[in-house]
Amino acid sequence: MWYFTREGLQEAAQTVRQSDENETLAITQAAEGNITIQAANFLHASKNMELNHQLSSMDYMYAKNCFLIAIENAKWGNKAVDTFNWFFHNLDNHPLQDEGVHGECALLLYASHVQQDWHNKLTQKKAYNIGTINKDLLAKIDHELDSREIKSGLDQVCLPLPGHKPRN
């Protein structure tokens, strides 16, 4: 989703402006067999790219709106656009949103995992309805996040006394 944030869109606009007539072209083949020619500088990931769960909630909210417009303009079809609309709607209105930073973090981790998994499954022709929240997966992510936060807090509170070795 980073590519749809203000920073990502700004970087893309700068990249397009910097390209010249003598740039290297590459032939690519999509999963469905279509062959296209693209500028080679568009084939690598940005060094500034952040994973979905590393984005702020504000950046993610902005990116999702740009993403929805982009997939509609790219003619992904009404079913895919509607499914992603429901995905984002369900995340935006999930009860974890009421839990502050912890809830936002859990939902961003869930969104990051599910979006990557959905795209991976799509290439295998096993895409699923991403609009339906997987309650078990979200609960697992929330629990793991709780565990990490507790461990992190204990590590900070239970620092070894000077001259004492920590127990393993």
GROMACS .gro file of N, CA and C in nm:
model
  504
    1MET      N    1   0.082  -0.119   0.000
    1MET     CA    2   0.000   0.000   0.000
    1MET      C    3   0.087   0.126   0.000
    2TRP      N    4   0.216   0.113   0.035
    2TRP     CA    5   0.302   0.230   0.043
    2TRP      C    6   0.300   0.308  -0.089
    3TYR      N    7   0.294   0.237  -0.201
    3TYR     CA    8   0.298   0.304  -0.330
    3TYR      C    9   0.179   0.396  -0.351
    4PHE      N   10   0.074   0.382  -0.271
    4PHE     CA   11  -0.046   0.465  -0.281
    4PHE      C   12  -0.051   0.572  -0.173
    5THR      N   13   0.054   0.584  -0.091
    5THR     CA   14   0.062   0.692   0.008
    5THR      C   15   0.107   0.818  -0.063
    6ARG      N   16   0.099   0.931   0.003
    6ARG     CA   17   0.146   1.057  -0.056
    6ARG      C   18   0.293   1.044  -0.098
    7GLU      N   19   0.374   0.987  -0.008
    7GLU     CA   20   0.517   0.971  -0.037
    7GLU      C   21   0.539   0.880  -0.158
    8GLY      N   22   0.468   0.769  -0.163
    8GLY     CA   23   0.483   0.675  -0.274
    8GLY      C   24   0.440   0.736  -0.407
    9LEU      N   25   0.327   0.807  -0.405
    9LEU     CA   26   0.278   0.871  -0.528
    9LEU      C   27   0.373   0.982  -0.574
   10GLN      N   28   0.427   1.056  -0.478
   10GLN     CA   29   0.522   1.162  -0.511
   10GLN      C   30   0.649   1.102  -0.573
   11GLU      N   31   0.698   0.992  -0.517
   11GLU     CA   32   0.817   0.928  -0.572
   11GLU      C   33   0.791   0.877  -0.714
   12ALA      N   34   0.673   0.820  -0.735
   12ALA     CA   35   0.638   0.770  -0.869
   12ALA      C   36   0.633   0.885  -0.970
   13ALA      N   37   0.576   0.997  -0.929
   13ALA     CA   38   0.568   1.113  -1.019
   13ALA      C   39   0.708   1.164  -1.053
   14GLN      N   40   0.798   1.167  -0.956
   14GLN     CA   41   0.935   1.211  -0.981
   14GLN      C   42   1.008   1.114  -1.074
   15THR      N   43   0.985   0.985  -1.055
   15THR     CA   44   1.049   0.884  -1.139
   15THR      C   45   1.004   0.900  -1.284
   16VAL      N   46   0.876   0.924  -1.303
   16VAL     CA   47   0.823   0.941  -1.439
   16VAL      C   48   0.884   1.065  -1.503
   17ARG      N   49   0.894   1.174  -1.427
   17ARG     CA   50   0.952   1.298  -1.481
   17ARG      C   51   1.099   1.282  -1.516
   18GLN      N   52   1.171   1.196  -1.442
   18GLN     CA   53   1.315   1.181  -1.464
   18GLN      C   54   1.349   1.087  -1.578
   19SER      N   55   1.253   1.009  -1.624
   19SER     CA   56   1.284   0.915  -1.732
   19SER      C   57   1.309   0.993  -1.861
   20ASP      N   58   1.394   0.938  -1.945
   20ASP     CA   59   1.423   1.006  -2.071
   20ASP      C   60   1.399   0.912  -2.188
   21GLU      N   61   1.419   0.961  -2.307
   21GLU     CA   62   1.390   0.883  -2.427
   21GLU      C   63   1.482   0.763  -2.445
   22ASN      N   64   1.599   0.766  -2.387
   22ASN     CA   65   1.696   0.659  -2.407
   22ASN      C   66   1.697   0.557  -2.294
   23GLU      N   67   1.590   0.544  -2.220
   23GLU     CA   68   1.590   0.451  -2.108
   23GLU      C   69   1.581   0.306  -2.157
   24THR      N   70   1.625   0.216  -2.071
   24THR     CA   71   1.623   0.074  -2.101
   24THR      C   72   1.481   0.019  -2.089
   25LEU      N   73   1.441  -0.062  -2.185
   25LEU     CA   74   1.310  -0.124  -2.182
   25LEU      C   75   1.325  -0.273  -2.150
   26ALA      N   76   1.224  -0.329  -2.086
   26ALA     CA   77   1.225  -0.471  -2.051
   26ALA      C   78   1.094  -0.533  -2.094
   27ILE      N   79   1.099  -0.657  -2.139
   27ILE     CA   80   0.979  -0.732  -2.176
   27ILE      C   81   0.937  -0.812  -2.054
   28THR      N   82   0.810  -0.799  -2.015
   28THR     CA   83   0.759  -0.873  -1.901
   28THR      C   84   0.638  -0.954  -1.944
   29GLN      N   85   0.612  -1.062  -1.870
   29GLN     CA   86   0.497  -1.146  -1.899
   29GLN      C   87   0.413  -1.159  -1.774
   30ALA      N   88   0.285  -1.124  -1.786
   30ALA     CA   89   0.192  -1.134  -1.674
   30ALA      C   90   0.149  -1.280  -1.658
   31ALA      N   91   0.089  -1.309  -1.544
   31ALA     CA   92   0.046  -1.447  -1.514
   31ALA      C   93  -0.049  -1.502  -1.619
   32GLU      N   94  -0.134  -1.416  -1.675
   32GLU     CA   95  -0.230  -1.464  -1.773
   32GLU      C   96  -0.170  -1.473  -1.914
   33GLY      N   97  -0.039  -1.450  -1.926
   33GLY     CA   98   0.029  -1.469  -2.053
   33GLY      C   99   0.048  -1.343  -2.137
   34ASN      N  100  -0.009  -1.231  -2.094
   34ASN     CA  101   0.008  -1.107  -2.169
   34ASN      C  102   0.152  -1.060  -2.161
   35ILE      N  103   0.207  -1.017  -2.272
   35ILE     CA  104   0.344  -0.968  -2.276
   35ILE      C  105   0.338  -0.817  -2.292
   36THR      N  106   0.416  -0.747  -2.211
   36THR     CA  107   0.421  -0.601  -2.217
   36THR      C  108   0.565  -0.554  -2.218
   37ILE      N  109   0.583  -0.432  -2.263
   37ILE     CA  110   0.715  -0.367  -2.258
   37ILE      C  111   0.704  -0.255  -2.157
   38GLN      N  112   0.796  -0.254  -2.061
   38GLN     CA  113   0.797  -0.152  -1.957
   38GLN      C  114   0.937  -0.095  -1.944
   39ALA      N  115   0.942   0.027  -1.893
   39ALA     CA  116   1.071   0.087  -1.861
   39ALA      C  117   1.134   0.004  -1.749
   40ALA      N  118   1.261  -0.030  -1.763
   40ALA     CA  119   1.328  -0.116  -1.665
   40ALA      C  120   1.332  -0.054  -1.526
   41ASN      N  121   1.336   0.080  -1.517
   41ASN     CA  122   1.343   0.142  -1.385
   41ASN      C  123   1.212   0.127  -1.308
   42PHE      N  124   1.104   0.082  -1.372
   42PHE     CA  125   0.978   0.060  -1.303
   42PHE      C  126   0.966  -0.083  -1.252
   43LEU      N  127   1.066  -0.168  -1.275
   43LEU     CA  128   1.055  -0.308  -1.240
   43LEU      C  129   1.111  -0.343  -1.104
   44HIS      N  130   1.169  -0.247  -1.036
   44HIS     CA  131   1.225  -0.277  -0.904
   44HIS      C  132   1.148  -0.201  -0.796
   45ALA      N  133   1.152  -0.256  -0.677
   45ALA     CA  134   1.083  -0.193  -0.564
   45ALA      C  135   1.158  -0.068  -0.520
   46SER      N  136   1.084   0.025  -0.470
   46SER     CA  137   1.144   0.148  -0.418
   46SER      C  138   1.223   0.117  -0.292
   47LYS      N  139   1.336   0.182  -0.277
   47LYS     CA  140   1.415   0.164  -0.155
   47LYS      C  141   1.346   0.228  -0.035
   48ASN      N  142   1.247   0.312  -0.060
   48ASN     CA  143   1.173   0.378   0.048
   48ASN      C  144   1.046   0.305   0.088
   49MET      N  145   1.012   0.198   0.017
   49MET     CA  146   0.888   0.126   0.040
   49MET      C  147   0.881   0.072   0.183
   50GLU      N  148   0.762   0.084   0.241
   50GLU     CA  149   0.736   0.029   0.374
   50GLU      C  150   0.627  -0.075   0.363
   51LEU      N  151   0.635  -0.177   0.446
   51LEU     CA  152   0.530  -0.279   0.451
   51LEU      C  153   0.403  -0.217   0.507
   52ASN      N  154   0.289  -0.276   0.475
   52ASN     CA  155   0.161  -0.220   0.519
   52ASN      C  156   0.157  -0.195   0.669
   53HIS      N  157   0.203  -0.291   0.748
   53HIS     CA  158   0.195  -0.276   0.892
   53HIS      C  159   0.296  -0.175   0.948
   54GLN      N  160   0.386  -0.125   0.863
   54GLN     CA  161   0.480  -0.022   0.906
   54GLN      C  162   0.426   0.118   0.879
   55LEU      N  163   0.316   0.127   0.805
   55LEU     CA  164   0.256   0.256   0.776
   55LEU      C  165   0.180   0.308   0.898
   56SER      N  166   0.168   0.438   0.907
   56SER     CA  167   0.082   0.494   1.010
   56SER      C  168  -0.063   0.470   0.967
   57SER      N  169  -0.153   0.475   1.062
   57SER     CA  170  -0.294   0.458   1.029
   57SER      C  171  -0.339   0.565   0.930
   58MET      N  172  -0.290   0.686   0.946
   58MET     CA  173  -0.325   0.796   0.856
   58MET      C  174  -0.277   0.767   0.714
   59ASP      N  175  -0.153   0.720   0.699
   59ASP     CA  176  -0.101   0.686   0.566
   59ASP      C  177  -0.179   0.570   0.504
   60TYR      N  178  -0.213   0.471   0.586
   60TYR     CA  179  -0.288   0.357   0.535
   60TYR      C  180  -0.426   0.400   0.487
   61MET      N  181  -0.492   0.487   0.563
   61MET     CA  182  -0.624   0.535   0.525
   61MET      C  183  -0.618   0.611   0.392
   62TYR      N  184  -0.516   0.695   0.376
   62TYR     CA  185  -0.499   0.768   0.251
   62TYR      C  186  -0.472   0.671   0.136
   63ALA      N  187  -0.383   0.575   0.160
   63ALA     CA  188  -0.342   0.480   0.056
   63ALA      C  189  -0.459   0.394   0.010
   64LYS      N  190  -0.544   0.352   0.103
   64LYS     CA  191  -0.655   0.265   0.064
   64LYS      C  192  -0.747   0.335  -0.033
   65ASN      N  193  -0.771   0.465  -0.014
   65ASN     CA  194  -0.858   0.539  -0.106
   65ASN      C  195  -0.794   0.548  -0.245
   66CYS      N  196  -0.664   0.575  -0.250
   66CYS     CA  197  -0.594   0.581  -0.379
   66CYS      C  198  -0.590   0.443  -0.444
   67PHE      N  199  -0.571   0.339  -0.363
   67PHE     CA  200  -0.570   0.202  -0.414
   67PHE      C  201  -0.704   0.167  -0.478
   68LEU      N  202  -0.813   0.201  -0.411
   68LEU     CA  203  -0.946   0.171  -0.464
   68LEU      C  204  -0.969   0.241  -0.598
   69ILE      N  205  -0.927   0.365  -0.608
   69ILE     CA  206  -0.940   0.438  -0.735
   69ILE      C  207  -0.853   0.373  -0.842
   70ALA      N  208  -0.732   0.333  -0.804
   70ALA     CA  209  -0.640   0.272  -0.900
   70ALA      C  210  -0.693   0.139  -0.953
   71ILE      N  211  -0.748   0.054  -0.866
   71ILE     CA  212  -0.796  -0.076  -0.915
   71ILE      C  213  -0.922  -0.059  -0.999
   72GLU      N  214  -0.999   0.045  -0.968
   72GLU     CA  215  -1.116   0.071  -1.052
   72GLU      C  216  -1.072   0.121  -1.190
   73ASN      N  217  -0.974   0.212  -1.192
   73ASN     CA  218  -0.921   0.262  -1.319
   73ASN      C  219  -0.849   0.155  -1.399
   74ALA      N  220  -0.790   0.058  -1.328
   74ALA     CA  221  -0.719  -0.051  -1.394
   74ALA      C  222  -0.815  -0.160  -1.442
   75LYS      N  223  -0.943  -0.139  -1.420
   75LYS     CA  224  -1.048  -0.232  -1.466
   75LYS      C  225  -1.034  -0.371  -1.403
   76TRP      N  226  -1.012  -0.374  -1.270
   76TRP     CA  227  -1.008  -0.501  -1.200
   76TRP      C  228  -1.146  -0.565  -1.196
   77GLY      N  229  -1.247  -0.488  -1.223
   77GLY     CA  230  -1.384  -0.540  -1.223
   77GLY      C  231  -1.458  -0.500  -1.097
   78ASN      N  232  -1.589  -0.489  -1.111
   78ASN     CA  233  -1.673  -0.445  -0.999
   78ASN      C  234  -1.664  -0.539  -0.879
   79LYS      N  235  -1.655  -0.669  -0.905
   79LYS     CA  236  -1.650  -0.765  -0.794
   79LYS      C  237  -1.525  -0.743  -0.708
   80ALA      N  238  -1.409  -0.726  -0.772
   80ALA     CA  239  -1.284  -0.704  -0.697
   80ALA      C  240  -1.288  -0.571  -0.622
   81VAL      N  241  -1.336  -0.467  -0.689
   81VAL     CA  242  -1.344  -0.335  -0.626
   81VAL      C  243  -1.439  -0.340  -0.506
   82ASP      N  244  -1.555  -0.403  -0.523
   82ASP     CA  245  -1.650  -0.416  -0.412
   82ASP      C  246  -1.591  -0.496  -0.297
   83THR      N  247  -1.520  -0.603  -0.329
   83THR     CA  248  -1.459  -0.686  -0.225
   83THR      C  249  -1.359  -0.606  -0.144
   84PHE      N  250  -1.274  -0.529  -0.212
   84PHE     CA  251  -1.177  -0.446  -0.139
   84PHE      C  252  -1.245  -0.334  -0.063
   85ASN      N  253  -1.352  -0.278  -0.119
   85ASN     CA  254  -1.430  -0.179  -0.044
   85ASN      C  255  -1.479  -0.238   0.087
   86TRP      N  256  -1.533  -0.361   0.085
   86TRP     CA  257  -1.580  -0.427   0.206
   86TRP      C  258  -1.464  -0.458   0.301
   87PHE      N  259  -1.350  -0.499   0.245
   87PHE     CA  260  -1.232  -0.527   0.326
   87PHE      C  261  -1.196  -0.403   0.409
   88PHE      N  262  -1.182  -0.289   0.341
   88PHE     CA  263  -1.143  -0.167   0.412
   88PHE      C  264  -1.254  -0.119   0.505
   89HIS      N  265  -1.378  -0.131   0.463
   89HIS     CA  266  -1.491  -0.092   0.548
   89HIS      C  267  -1.491  -0.174   0.678
   90ASN      N  268  -1.472  -0.305   0.664
   90ASN     CA  269  -1.472  -0.392   0.782
   90ASN      C  270  -1.355  -0.363   0.875
   91LEU      N  271  -1.240  -0.327   0.819
   91LEU     CA  272  -1.127  -0.289   0.903
   91LEU      C  273  -1.154  -0.156   0.973
   92ASP      N  274  -1.205  -0.059   0.897
   92ASP     CA  275  -1.233   0.074   0.953
   92ASP      C  276  -1.334   0.070   1.066
   93ASN      N  277  -1.426  -0.024   1.060
   93ASN     CA  278  -1.535  -0.031   1.158
   93ASN      C  279  -1.521  -0.146   1.257
   94HIS      N  280  -1.405  -0.207   1.260
   94HIS     CA  281  -1.383  -0.320   1.351
   94HIS      C  282  -1.371  -0.270   1.495
   95PRO      N  283  -1.422  -0.345   1.592
   95PRO     CA  284  -1.413  -0.304   1.734
   95PRO      C  285  -1.270  -0.278   1.783
   96LEU      N  286  -1.170  -0.340   1.721
   96LEU     CA  287  -1.031  -0.315   1.762
   96LEU      C  288  -0.991  -0.169   1.739
   97GLN      N  289  -1.061  -0.099   1.651
   97GLN     CA  290  -1.031   0.043   1.629
   97GLN      C  291  -1.050   0.123   1.758
   98ASP      N  292  -1.134   0.073   1.847
   98ASP     CA  293  -1.161   0.142   1.974
   98ASP      C  294  -1.053   0.118   2.078
   99GLU      N  295  -0.954   0.036   2.046
   99GLU     CA  296  -0.848   0.003   2.142
   99GLU      C  297  -0.722   0.085   2.121
  100GLY      N  298  -0.733   0.196   2.052
  100GLY     CA  299  -0.620   0.286   2.034
  100GLY      C  300  -0.510   0.228   1.948
  101VAL      N  301  -0.388   0.261   1.984
  101VAL     CA  302  -0.271   0.221   1.905
  101VAL      C  303  -0.261   0.069   1.893
  102HIS      N  304  -0.289  -0.002   2.001
  102HIS     CA  305  -0.282  -0.149   1.996
  102HIS      C  306  -0.378  -0.205   1.892
  103GLY      N  307  -0.501  -0.159   1.892
  103GLY     CA  308  -0.600  -0.207   1.796
  103GLY      C  309  -0.563  -0.173   1.653
  104GLU      N  310  -0.515  -0.050   1.633
  104GLU     CA  311  -0.472  -0.009   1.499
  104GLU      C  312  -0.358  -0.096   1.450
  105CYS      N  313  -0.264  -0.123   1.539
  105CYS     CA  314  -0.148  -0.206   1.504
  105CYS      C  315  -0.193  -0.347   1.466
  106ALA      N  316  -0.283  -0.405   1.544
  106ALA     CA  317  -0.333  -0.540   1.515
  106ALA      C  318  -0.403  -0.542   1.379
  107LEU      N  319  -0.483  -0.441   1.351
  107LEU     CA  320  -0.555  -0.437   1.223
  107LEU      C  321  -0.460  -0.415   1.106
  108LEU      N  322  -0.357  -0.333   1.124
  108LEU     CA  323  -0.259  -0.313   1.017
  108LEU      C  324  -0.179  -0.441   0.991
  109LEU      N  325  -0.143  -0.513   1.097
  109LEU     CA  326  -0.074  -0.640   1.080
  109LEU      C  327  -0.163  -0.740   1.007
  110TYR      N  328  -0.289  -0.744   1.044
  110TYR     CA  329  -0.384  -0.833   0.978
  110TYR      C  330  -0.396  -0.794   0.830
  111ALA      N  331  -0.417  -0.666   0.802
  111ALA     CA  332  -0.433  -0.621   0.664
  111ALA      C  333  -0.309  -0.653   0.581
  112SER      N  334  -0.192  -0.632   0.640
  112SER     CA  335  -0.068  -0.660   0.570
  112SER      C  336  -0.060  -0.809   0.533
  113HIS      N  337  -0.089  -0.894   0.630
  113HIS     CA  338  -0.082  -1.038   0.607
  113HIS      C  339  -0.184  -1.083   0.503
  114VAL      N  340  -0.308  -1.039   0.518
  114VAL     CA  341  -0.416  -1.086   0.432
  114VAL      C  342  -0.400  -1.035   0.289
  115GLN      N  343  -0.360  -0.908   0.274
  115GLN     CA  344  -0.342  -0.857   0.138
  115GLN      C  345  -0.231  -0.932   0.065
  116GLN      N  346  -0.121  -0.958   0.133
  116GLN     CA  347  -0.011  -1.033   0.070
  116GLN      C  348  -0.056  -1.174   0.035
  117ASP      N  349  -0.126  -1.239   0.128
  117ASP     CA  350  -0.175  -1.374   0.105
  117ASP      C  351  -0.274  -1.377  -0.011
  118TRP      N  352  -0.364  -1.279  -0.017
  118TRP     CA  353  -0.464  -1.274  -0.123
  118TRP      C  354  -0.397  -1.261  -0.259
  119HIS      N  355  -0.297  -1.172  -0.269
  119HIS     CA  356  -0.226  -1.154  -0.396
  119HIS      C  357  -0.149  -1.280  -0.434
  120ASN      N  358  -0.088  -1.346  -0.335
  120ASN     CA  359  -0.018  -1.472  -0.363
  120ASN      C  360  -0.116  -1.578  -0.413
  121LYS      N  361  -0.231  -1.589  -0.348
  121LYS     CA  362  -0.331  -1.687  -0.388
  121LYS      C  363  -0.389  -1.653  -0.526
  122LEU      N  364  -0.401  -1.525  -0.556
  122LEU     CA  365  -0.453  -1.483  -0.686
  122LEU      C  366  -0.364  -1.536  -0.798
  123THR      N  367  -0.233  -1.532  -0.780
  123THR     CA  368  -0.142  -1.582  -0.883
  123THR      C  369  -0.156  -1.734  -0.901
  124GLN      N  370  -0.208  -1.801  -0.798
  124GLN     CA  371  -0.231  -1.945  -0.806
  124GLN      C  372  -0.376  -1.977  -0.842
  125LYS      N  373  -0.452  -1.872  -0.876
  125LYS     CA  374  -0.595  -1.884  -0.908
  125LYS      C  375  -0.673  -1.941  -0.791
  126LYS      N  376  -0.633  -1.903  -0.668
  126LYS     CA  377  -0.701  -1.948  -0.546
  126LYS      C  378  -0.744  -1.828  -0.461
  127ALA      N  379  -0.775  -1.716  -0.526
  127ALA     CA  380  -0.815  -1.597  -0.452
  127ALA      C  381  -0.944  -1.623  -0.375
  128TYR      N  382  -0.960  -1.555  -0.265
  128TYR     CA  383  -1.076  -1.571  -0.179
  128TYR      C  384  -1.138  -1.435  -0.152
  129ASN      N  385  -1.249  -1.432  -0.082
  129ASN     CA  386  -1.318  -1.307  -0.052
  129ASN      C  387  -1.243  -1.234   0.059
  130ILE      N  388  -1.160  -1.141   0.022
  130ILE     CA  389  -1.080  -1.067   0.119
  130ILE      C  390  -1.166  -0.974   0.204
  131GLY      N  391  -1.289  -0.947   0.157
  131GLY     CA  392  -1.379  -0.858   0.229
  131GLY      C  393  -1.432  -0.915   0.359
  132THR      N  394  -1.425  -1.046   0.375
  132THR     CA  395  -1.471  -1.111   0.498
  132THR      C  396  -1.354  -1.123   0.594
  133ILE      N  397  -1.369  -1.064   0.712
  133ILE     CA  398  -1.262  -1.068   0.812
  133ILE      C  399  -1.249  -1.211   0.866
  134ASN      N  400  -1.126  -1.263   0.863
  134ASN     CA  401  -1.097  -1.394   0.921
  134ASN      C  402  -1.078  -1.372   1.071
  135LYS      N  403  -1.183  -1.395   1.147
  135LYS     CA  404  -1.182  -1.366   1.291
  135LYS      C  405  -1.075  -1.446   1.365
  136ASP      N  406  -1.054  -1.570   1.325
  136ASP     CA  407  -0.953  -1.653   1.392
  136ASP      C  408  -0.813  -1.598   1.368
  137LEU      N  409  -0.785  -1.561   1.245
  137LEU     CA  410  -0.653  -1.505   1.213
  137LEU      C  411  -0.632  -1.372   1.286
  138LEU      N  412  -0.732  -1.287   1.285
  138LEU     CA  413  -0.720  -1.158   1.353
  138LEU      C  414  -0.699  -1.178   1.503
  139ALA      N  415  -0.772  -1.273   1.563
  139ALA     CA  416  -0.755  -1.302   1.706
  139ALA      C  417  -0.613  -1.353   1.734
  140LYS      N  418  -0.560  -1.436   1.645
  140LYS     CA  419  -0.424  -1.487   1.661
  140LYS      C  420  -0.322  -1.373   1.654
  141ILE      N  421  -0.339  -1.284   1.557
  141ILE     CA  422  -0.248  -1.170   1.543
  141ILE      C  423  -0.258  -1.080   1.666
  142ASP      N  424  -0.380  -1.054   1.713
  142ASP     CA  425  -0.401  -0.971   1.831
  142ASP      C  426  -0.334  -1.034   1.953
  143HIS      N  427  -0.349  -1.166   1.968
  143HIS     CA  428  -0.287  -1.237   2.081
  143HIS      C  429  -0.134  -1.229   2.073
  144GLU      N  430  -0.079  -1.250   1.954
  144GLU     CA  431   0.067  -1.243   1.938
  144GLU      C  432   0.118  -1.102   1.968
  145LEU      N  433   0.041  -1.002   1.927
  145LEU     CA  434   0.079  -0.864   1.955
  145LEU      C  435   0.074  -0.838   2.106
  146ASP      N  436  -0.030  -0.888   2.173
  146ASP     CA  437  -0.037  -0.877   2.320
  146ASP      C  438   0.085  -0.940   2.384
  147SER      N  439   0.121  -1.060   2.337
  147SER     CA  440   0.236  -1.132   2.393
  147SER      C  441   0.365  -1.053   2.375
  148ARG      N  442   0.381  -0.996   2.256
  148ARG     CA  443   0.502  -0.916   2.229
  148ARG      C  444   0.507  -0.792   2.318
  149GLU      N  445   0.391  -0.725   2.334
  149GLU     CA  446   0.386  -0.606   2.417
  149GLU      C  447   0.415  -0.640   2.562
  150ILE      N  448   0.362  -0.751   2.610
  150ILE     CA  449   0.387  -0.793   2.748
  150ILE      C  450   0.534  -0.826   2.766
  151LYS      N  451   0.592  -0.904   2.673
  151LYS     CA  452   0.733  -0.941   2.682
  151LYS      C  453   0.820  -0.816   2.678
  152SER      N  454   0.788  -0.724   2.588
  152SER     CA  455   0.864  -0.600   2.576
  152SER      C  456   0.859  -0.522   2.707
  153GLY      N  457   0.740  -0.513   2.766
  153GLY     CA  458   0.724  -0.444   2.893
  153GLY      C  459   0.800  -0.512   3.005
  154LEU      N  460   0.797  -0.646   3.009
  154LEU     CA  461   0.870  -0.720   3.111
  154LEU      C  462   1.020  -0.704   3.094
  155ASP      N  463   1.066  -0.704   2.968
  155ASP     CA  464   1.208  -0.686   2.944
  155ASP      C  465   1.255  -0.551   2.995
  156GLN      N  466   1.171  -0.450   2.982
  156GLN     CA  467   1.209  -0.316   3.028
  156GLN      C  468   1.201  -0.306   3.181
  157VAL      N  469   1.102  -0.371   3.240
  157VAL     CA  470   1.084  -0.364   3.385
  157VAL      C  471   1.182  -0.457   3.456
  158CYS      N  472   1.210  -0.572   3.397
  158CYS     CA  473   1.291  -0.675   3.463
  158CYS      C  474   1.435  -0.676   3.414
  159LEU      N  475   1.493  -0.558   3.401
  159LEU     CA  476   1.633  -0.553   3.360
  159LEU      C  477   1.718  -0.611   3.472
  160PRO      N  478   1.825  -0.685   3.437
  160PRO     CA  479   1.910  -0.743   3.541
  160PRO      C  480   1.980  -0.635   3.622
  161LEU      N  481   1.998  -0.662   3.750
  161LEU     CA  482   2.070  -0.569   3.836
  161LEU      C  483   2.216  -0.568   3.796
  162PRO      N  484   2.284  -0.456   3.815
  162PRO     CA  485   2.427  -0.452   3.782
  162PRO      C  486   2.503  -0.563   3.855
  163GLY      N  487   2.588  -0.633   3.784
  163GLY     CA  488   2.668  -0.741   3.842
  163GLY      C  489   2.598  -0.875   3.843
  164HIS      N  490   2.470  -0.883   3.807
  164HIS     CA  491   2.396  -1.010   3.804
  164HIS      C  492   2.375  -1.049   3.659
  165LYS      N  493   2.392  -1.179   3.637
  165LYS     CA  494   2.366  -1.233   3.503
  165LYS      C  495   2.219  -1.268   3.492
  166PRO      N  496   2.155  -1.235   3.376
  166PRO     CA  497   2.014  -1.274   3.359
  166PRO      C  498   2.001  -1.425   3.348
  167ARG      N  499   1.886  -1.479   3.400
  167ARG     CA  500   1.860  -1.622   3.388
  167ARG      C  501   1.811  -1.653   3.247
  168ASN      N  502   1.850  -1.769   3.196
  168ASN     CA  503   1.804  -1.814   3.064
  168ASN      C  504   1.686  -1.904   3.076
   0.00000   0.00000   0.00000
